[in-house]
């Protein structure tokens, strides 16, 4: 898996799986004649995406950002996404990539859609337990409240077993404000995809890594008006995207995307496009 050193941080992009979703939903009002150049569709109009997670090792902390889909979706939904019949637990994927899952002491969920927090817990006999028992988990209170509203627009995205057992046990903290979860590692409210989604920055020795999550789910979505049909607040998504891209290019930040299956790390030009020489894809990772 792609890994890089940034200041005093070691950052690894872990893919909790590759899935397929309708390209029209991923690119909203953008015509297929345009988006299909960036992401070719299969015979059912699906494009390949990844459940991207990032591990940030600071020396004192091992921080896991997102936990993938977690294998709790019904078989029919798994087949629709072309997910393998047998789910591989994230802890196993981490261990196979040289990261001891027991060392993870902080887990951040940018929001609570199943594809970002599904691996928080493991189900045994219907009971959910923490997949990362030594970690403190963080998400935003407003997102947890929204999950429980069960609005018909997005209720399908929420599986309570991914977070409620952790909230009840006190292992998951619900944040009311932006927070530094470890020295230099901060979560920031960035609405658009939904009301309470967060992006994460990690800074050390003057360098910054930024995980955009679903504010910019793939490098193709760097074009500000390319917004997924999923987004509940598309105008806010566009405005926030422009703001964060401007910050990222000004600061020469290294950026990661929620679902890009190829680009693990990228720096951005002021117009929001990737600096070509700075793409660290799967094949040429440092
Ligand atoms: Zn997502």
Coordinates of C-alpha atoms in Angstrom, one line a residue, residues 66-74 87 107-109 111-123 126-132 137-139 144 147-148 150 155-169 171-172 174:
X66 CA -12.2 5.7 8.3
X67 CA -12.8 2.0 8.5
X68 CA -14.4 0.9 5.2
X69 CA -17.6 -1.0 4.7
X70 CA -17.2 -3.6 7.3
X71 CA -19.1 -6.5 5.7
X72 CA -22.5 -5.7 7.3
X73 CA -24.4 -4.9 4.1
X74 CA -26.9 -7.5 2.9
X87 CA -15.5 -9.9 3.7
X107 CA -10.1 6.1 15.0
X108 CA -11.7 9.0 13.2
X109 CA -15.0 8.7 11.1
X111 CA -19.1 10.8 8.9
X112 CA -21.2 7.7 9.6
X113 CA -22.2 6.4 6.2
X114 CA -21.6 2.7 6.1
X115 CA -18.6 3.0 3.7
X116 CA -16.7 5.1 6.2
X117 CA -17.4 3.5 9.6
X118 CA -18.4 -0.1 8.8
X119 CA -15.2 -1.6 10.1
X120 CA -15.5 0.2 13.5
X121 CA -17.1 -2.9 14.9
X122 CA -17.2 -6.7 14.4
X123 CA -20.5 -8.6 14.7
X126 CA -25.6 -10.4 16.5
X127 CA -23.5 -8.5 19.1
X128 CA -21.2 -5.8 18.0
X129 CA -17.8 -5.2 19.6
X130 CA -15.0 -2.7 18.9
X131 CA -12.7 -3.8 16.0
X132 CA -10.0 -1.6 17.6
X137 CA -13.2 6.8 18.3
X138 CA -14.3 10.2 17.1
X139 CA -17.2 11.5 15.0
X144 CA -24.8 10.8 14.8
X147 CA -28.2 9.1 11.4
X148 CA -30.9 8.4 14.0
X150 CA -33.6 8.0 9.5
X155 CA -31.3 6.2 5.8
X156 CA -29.9 3.3 3.8
X157 CA -26.4 4.6 4.5
X158 CA -26.6 4.2 8.2
X159 CA -26.1 0.9 10.2
X160 CA -26.4 1.6 13.9
X161 CA -24.2 -1.3 14.9
X162 CA -21.3 0.5 13.4
X163 CA -21.3 3.2 16.1
X164 CA -24.1 2.9 18.7
X165 CA -22.3 0.2 20.8
X166 CA -19.2 2.4 20.9
X167 CA -21.2 5.5 21.9
X168 CA -23.0 3.5 24.6
X169 CA -19.7 2.1 26.0
X171 CA -15.4 4.5 23.5
X172 CA -16.7 6.8 20.8
X174 CA -19.3 12.7 19.7

